[in-house]
XYZ file of C-alpha atoms in Angstrom:
377
model
C 92.524 125.597 123.875
C 95.605 127.799 124.251
C 99.008 126.083 124.289
C 100.897 127.184 127.430
C 104.210 125.415 126.745
C 106.257 125.836 123.572
C 106.038 123.107 121.004
C 109.007 120.716 120.989
C 111.227 121.348 117.974
C 112.569 118.812 115.491
C 114.944 119.183 112.572
C 114.487 116.606 109.812
C 117.424 116.306 107.415
C 116.256 115.165 103.965
C 113.131 115.912 101.940
C 112.746 112.844 99.749
C 110.298 110.269 101.169
C 110.995 109.436 104.819
C 111.655 113.119 105.657
C 108.369 114.711 104.557
C 106.400 111.718 105.872
C 108.080 112.057 109.258
C 107.530 115.824 109.239
C 103.835 115.282 108.525
C 103.327 112.944 111.475
C 105.530 114.900 113.891
C 103.507 118.018 113.121
C 100.318 116.074 113.817
C 101.782 115.065 117.194
C 102.493 118.669 118.185
C 106.075 119.259 117.051
C 107.354 122.388 115.356
C 109.217 120.835 112.452
C 111.943 122.183 110.167
C 113.051 120.160 107.126
C 116.429 120.903 105.561
C 117.196 119.657 102.041
C 120.396 120.148 100.058
C 118.561 120.213 96.711
C 117.017 123.455 95.552
C 113.530 121.988 95.436
C 111.694 118.700 95.820
C 113.266 116.311 93.358
C 110.857 115.226 90.668
C 111.344 112.429 88.158
C 113.239 109.319 89.107
C 112.597 105.657 88.534
C 109.335 103.960 89.595
C 109.010 102.705 93.161
C 106.629 100.396 95.011
C 104.268 101.223 97.884
C 103.077 98.037 99.542
C 101.575 96.510 102.655
C 101.397 98.679 105.754
C 102.761 101.659 103.779
C 99.445 101.798 101.910
C 97.684 102.313 105.253
C 100.128 105.126 106.094
C 99.523 107.066 102.865
C 95.784 106.488 103.233
C 95.884 108.071 106.710
C 97.801 110.983 105.208
C 94.974 111.512 102.718
C 97.163 111.053 99.630
C 96.180 107.509 98.616
C 93.625 108.612 95.951
C 96.240 110.883 94.386
C 98.777 108.047 94.349
C 96.254 105.629 92.871
C 95.724 108.091 90.024
C 99.500 108.100 89.469
C 99.781 104.297 89.516
C 102.021 102.873 86.811
C 100.097 100.080 85.167
C 102.997 97.819 84.253
C 101.505 94.958 82.247
C 104.377 92.852 81.018
C 107.853 91.763 82.076
C 109.824 90.057 79.316
C 113.085 88.214 79.912
C 115.578 87.813 77.088
C 118.603 85.587 76.549
C 122.089 86.615 75.439
C 121.011 86.862 71.791
C 117.874 88.855 72.556
C 115.534 85.889 72.160
C 112.515 85.677 74.465
C 112.844 83.409 77.489
C 109.474 84.218 79.071
C 106.921 87.024 79.212
C 104.639 87.370 82.224
C 102.778 89.793 84.433
C 105.238 91.529 86.770
C 103.395 90.366 89.885
C 104.169 86.765 88.947
C 107.795 87.628 89.687
C 107.549 90.310 92.380
C 104.751 88.759 94.431
C 102.791 92.003 94.315
C 99.038 92.188 94.813
C 97.097 93.341 91.761
C 94.607 96.093 92.601
C 96.218 96.930 95.940
C 99.972 97.488 95.652
C 101.059 100.695 93.973
C 103.909 101.359 91.596
C 104.449 105.049 90.937
C 107.104 107.389 89.680
C 109.297 108.461 92.558
C 108.597 112.129 91.777
C 104.836 111.606 92.038
C 105.272 110.317 95.587
C 107.704 113.037 96.674
C 105.372 115.703 95.229
C 102.362 114.255 97.061
C 104.225 114.070 100.378
C 105.507 117.629 100.036
C 102.071 119.020 99.145
C 100.593 117.276 102.199
C 102.980 118.958 104.626
C 104.415 122.126 103.049
C 101.920 124.511 104.695
C 102.518 123.138 108.192
C 106.286 122.834 108.509
C 109.326 124.961 107.626
C 111.401 123.874 104.618
C 114.988 125.051 104.112
C 116.051 124.181 100.559
C 119.531 124.485 99.077
C 121.034 123.948 102.523
C 122.256 121.146 104.763
C 123.542 120.420 108.239
C 127.209 121.268 108.722
C 127.771 120.348 112.371
C 125.771 118.767 115.188
C 126.585 119.129 118.869
C 124.432 117.435 121.493
C 124.033 119.027 124.873
C 121.757 118.390 127.791
C 119.081 120.735 126.487
C 119.056 119.894 122.773
C 121.099 119.630 119.602
C 123.057 122.670 118.440
C 123.074 122.721 114.632
C 125.080 124.863 112.247
C 123.990 125.030 108.621
C 126.220 125.095 105.575
C 124.318 128.123 104.311
C 125.205 129.992 107.500
C 123.469 130.420 110.807
C 122.872 128.098 113.725
C 119.875 126.908 115.735
C 119.091 124.561 118.567
C 116.479 121.797 118.241
C 115.082 119.348 120.754
C 115.616 116.506 118.256
C 117.463 115.926 114.982
C 116.213 113.179 112.697
C 118.267 111.952 109.759
C 116.181 111.038 106.718
C 119.036 111.696 104.314
C 119.273 108.383 102.543
C 121.712 105.527 102.076
C 124.753 107.820 102.186
C 123.468 109.771 105.181
C 125.645 112.591 106.431
C 123.681 112.591 109.696
C 124.626 108.951 110.237
C 128.276 109.630 109.441
C 128.410 112.634 111.783
C 126.795 110.927 114.770
C 127.468 107.194 114.347
C 130.641 106.996 112.256
C 131.692 106.187 108.670
C 129.332 104.422 106.283
C 131.713 101.462 105.860
C 130.923 100.453 109.430
C 127.279 99.804 108.543
C 127.228 99.097 104.801
C 126.730 95.540 103.617
C 127.746 95.321 99.963
C 125.637 92.810 98.013
C 128.014 92.152 95.140
C 126.435 94.269 92.394
C 126.621 97.793 90.978
C 124.030 99.533 88.854
C 123.478 102.543 86.625
C 120.071 104.008 85.811
C 119.187 106.892 83.496
C 116.526 107.974 81.018
C 116.820 107.579 77.271
C 114.500 108.237 74.302
C 111.912 105.513 73.786
C 113.007 104.457 70.323
C 112.079 100.864 71.159
C 108.284 101.029 70.892
C 107.845 99.988 74.528
C 104.662 100.710 76.495
C 103.740 99.758 80.089
C 106.426 97.085 80.193
C 109.929 96.084 81.164
C 112.281 94.139 78.926
C 115.263 92.528 80.659
C 118.337 90.988 79.047
C 120.594 88.711 81.100
C 123.899 86.988 80.808
C 125.686 85.637 83.909
C 126.507 88.589 86.142
C 125.145 91.213 83.725
C 121.687 92.677 83.266
C 120.342 95.352 80.936
C 116.740 96.476 81.165
C 114.450 99.028 79.564
C 111.482 100.167 81.620
C 108.563 102.006 79.995
C 106.193 103.267 82.684
C 103.585 104.319 80.118
C 103.447 105.555 76.532
C 106.106 108.148 77.258
C 108.791 109.457 74.933
C 111.415 108.272 77.419
C 112.239 104.969 79.087
C 114.411 104.178 82.085
C 117.536 102.287 81.129
C 119.061 100.080 83.798
C 122.431 98.329 83.754
C 123.463 96.023 86.583
C 126.618 93.955 86.955
C 128.237 91.689 89.521
C 131.518 92.843 91.036
C 133.358 91.304 94.005
C 134.293 94.645 95.566
C 132.678 98.084 95.233
C 134.430 100.287 92.631
C 135.466 102.995 95.088
C 137.375 104.909 92.423
C 134.188 105.443 90.414
C 132.033 106.897 93.191
C 131.770 110.644 92.786
C 133.223 110.547 89.258
C 130.492 110.296 86.578
C 132.993 109.795 83.756
C 134.671 106.943 85.610
C 131.220 105.412 86.116
C 130.435 105.640 82.403
C 133.817 104.138 81.522
C 133.373 101.258 83.945
C 129.874 100.411 82.677
C 131.007 100.637 79.048
C 133.905 98.296 79.791
C 131.720 95.724 81.565
C 129.133 95.668 78.747
C 131.532 96.149 75.827
C 130.757 92.806 74.122
C 127.062 92.630 75.054
C 124.375 91.898 72.493
C 120.697 92.821 72.075
C 120.135 96.617 72.403
C 122.993 97.105 74.851
C 125.254 98.994 72.390
C 122.406 101.511 71.878
C 121.943 101.805 75.635
C 125.665 102.479 76.108
C 125.499 105.204 73.460
C 122.566 106.761 75.341
C 124.561 106.521 78.574
C 127.168 108.874 77.092
C 124.485 111.521 76.528
C 122.486 110.998 79.732
C 122.312 113.996 82.059
C 120.541 112.135 84.870
C 122.871 109.179 85.435
C 122.561 107.599 88.876
C 125.252 105.062 89.738
C 125.725 103.178 92.986
C 126.629 99.911 94.614
C 123.801 97.564 95.610
C 124.082 97.626 99.392
C 122.184 97.520 102.646
C 122.622 99.587 105.786
C 122.605 97.469 108.941
C 122.988 99.218 112.272
C 122.790 97.889 115.840
C 120.993 101.088 116.919
C 119.148 103.815 115.049
C 119.447 106.507 117.716
C 122.062 108.192 119.854
C 121.046 110.770 122.443
C 118.665 113.201 120.748
C 119.448 112.069 117.191
C 117.740 109.234 115.322
C 117.698 107.891 111.776
C 114.777 106.823 109.615
C 114.341 105.241 106.189
C 117.402 104.331 104.120
C 119.660 106.295 106.483
C 118.820 103.751 109.193
C 118.162 100.560 107.282
C 118.377 100.709 103.489
C 117.256 97.218 102.376
C 118.484 97.656 98.737
C 116.227 97.851 95.699
C 116.398 94.047 95.405
C 113.701 93.841 98.078
C 111.351 96.351 96.417
C 110.527 97.534 99.947
C 112.752 100.544 100.632
C 110.008 103.112 100.058
C 107.458 101.174 102.087
C 109.867 100.742 105.006
C 110.608 104.481 104.915
C 106.919 105.407 105.090
C 106.126 102.893 107.829
C 109.252 103.797 109.803
C 108.412 107.506 109.693
C 104.906 106.780 110.971
C 106.201 104.605 113.832
C 108.937 107.043 114.828
C 106.605 110.042 115.022
C 104.018 108.042 116.955
C 106.648 106.840 119.421
C 107.677 110.472 120.030
C 104.122 111.699 120.559
C 104.465 112.120 124.337
C 107.734 114.029 124.050
C 110.034 111.552 125.840
C 112.692 110.947 123.212
C 114.577 108.211 125.094
C 111.483 106.071 125.553
C 110.259 107.051 122.097
C 113.410 106.013 120.280
C 113.437 102.693 122.143
C 109.795 102.050 121.237
C 110.499 102.972 117.600
C 113.230 100.356 117.385
C 111.138 97.701 119.090
C 108.242 98.372 116.750
C 110.145 98.476 113.460
C 113.263 96.321 113.879
C 111.664 92.945 113.185
C 110.020 94.049 109.917
C 113.258 95.667 108.758
C 115.376 92.615 109.535
C 112.970 90.203 107.862
C 112.876 92.415 104.776
C 116.650 92.733 104.581
C 117.135 88.986 105.048
C 114.926 88.260 102.035
C 117.332 89.992 99.673
C 118.717 86.820 98.107
C 115.356 85.863 96.632
C 115.016 88.916 94.390
C 118.684 88.978 93.451
C 118.642 85.380 92.282
C 115.622 85.952 90.076
C 116.738 89.161 88.465
C 120.525 88.932 88.426
C 121.919 85.369 88.267
C 125.703 85.407 88.388
C 126.493 81.956 86.903
C 125.324 80.164 83.778
C 123.848 77.383 85.888
C 121.874 79.831 88.032
C 120.684 81.663 84.923
C 119.425 78.431 83.348
C 117.608 77.472 86.561
C 116.053 80.935 86.714
C 114.938 80.754 83.093
C 113.369 77.338 83.623
C 111.362 78.700 86.563
C 110.230 81.658 84.470
C 109.123 79.401 81.620
C 107.133 77.277 84.071
C 105.477 80.423 85.485
C 104.562 81.659 82.007
C 102.946 78.299 81.138
C 100.542 78.449 84.097
């Protein structure tokens, strides 16, 4: 059957997880999709992430579930240590996370982004090493200028550009208006696996400080993770990697166990990622012909373990709601369909934070007692 009307056009900003997933489903619903990404290519590597619940159904419908199952990280042990490095408890990770063995997936972030990109790259336009400079909404569409030069008009613009979304800032206002800081900061980076770790995480805690080493397999590298409580976000450190290193080194200066080795590795790390532990909470996810999806709309924080799953499910719902081409009704239906799940997930944040990152000695002792009881079962 010959199409007599032009396909509606959509620009998706961001090519991590929510962006390619949204592009895939929009294309299936008849949209001509362009994805713009500031990186020069799909970003590989990255720490492991979870795919759970309804998100498993989404990736199955996309045809990539077998590929993701093959990439599953078989994490077998989670060991908690005290201040001196002595073992508090050692258990299966699902005893702590509530995951479902044999169903939930844990995979390297890069394995998921690669699979999503491969599923959609032949059907949509990708603009790498570029980003949106300006957006101007008019009655007929959204006029977009790109930082790399040039301008185009799209029927819709969809921001899938993460926690620190430029689309959100441009259309809805500064991040501070929507960010809910959760009282912690973290640094994550890779370091040589000189610890003999395999398919396991080892986590050291003192009140308000956590150091962890995460071995996703028998690799030569492990992910090092440092988390610390802080009343206010360290604004001076954002955007300044040396200031981040200095702050982390100061916080952990007197720490025991392997932390001095981890701090030495931090100095040499070329993939340091530092951020505040925060959520994004917005009263609305759309304005005119622009909408947000994934962390740009509703980052739940890694404490929930659900950010990736919410991004995949949200992308699926948003594209489905736009299937008939009426963006006003579609955006409203998207919010109605996804808001409750997002809010419930965000509200659960205290549970994970209390287990992983107790901030007082009393809370740490209570946590350790619960872990010992779990390990005895």
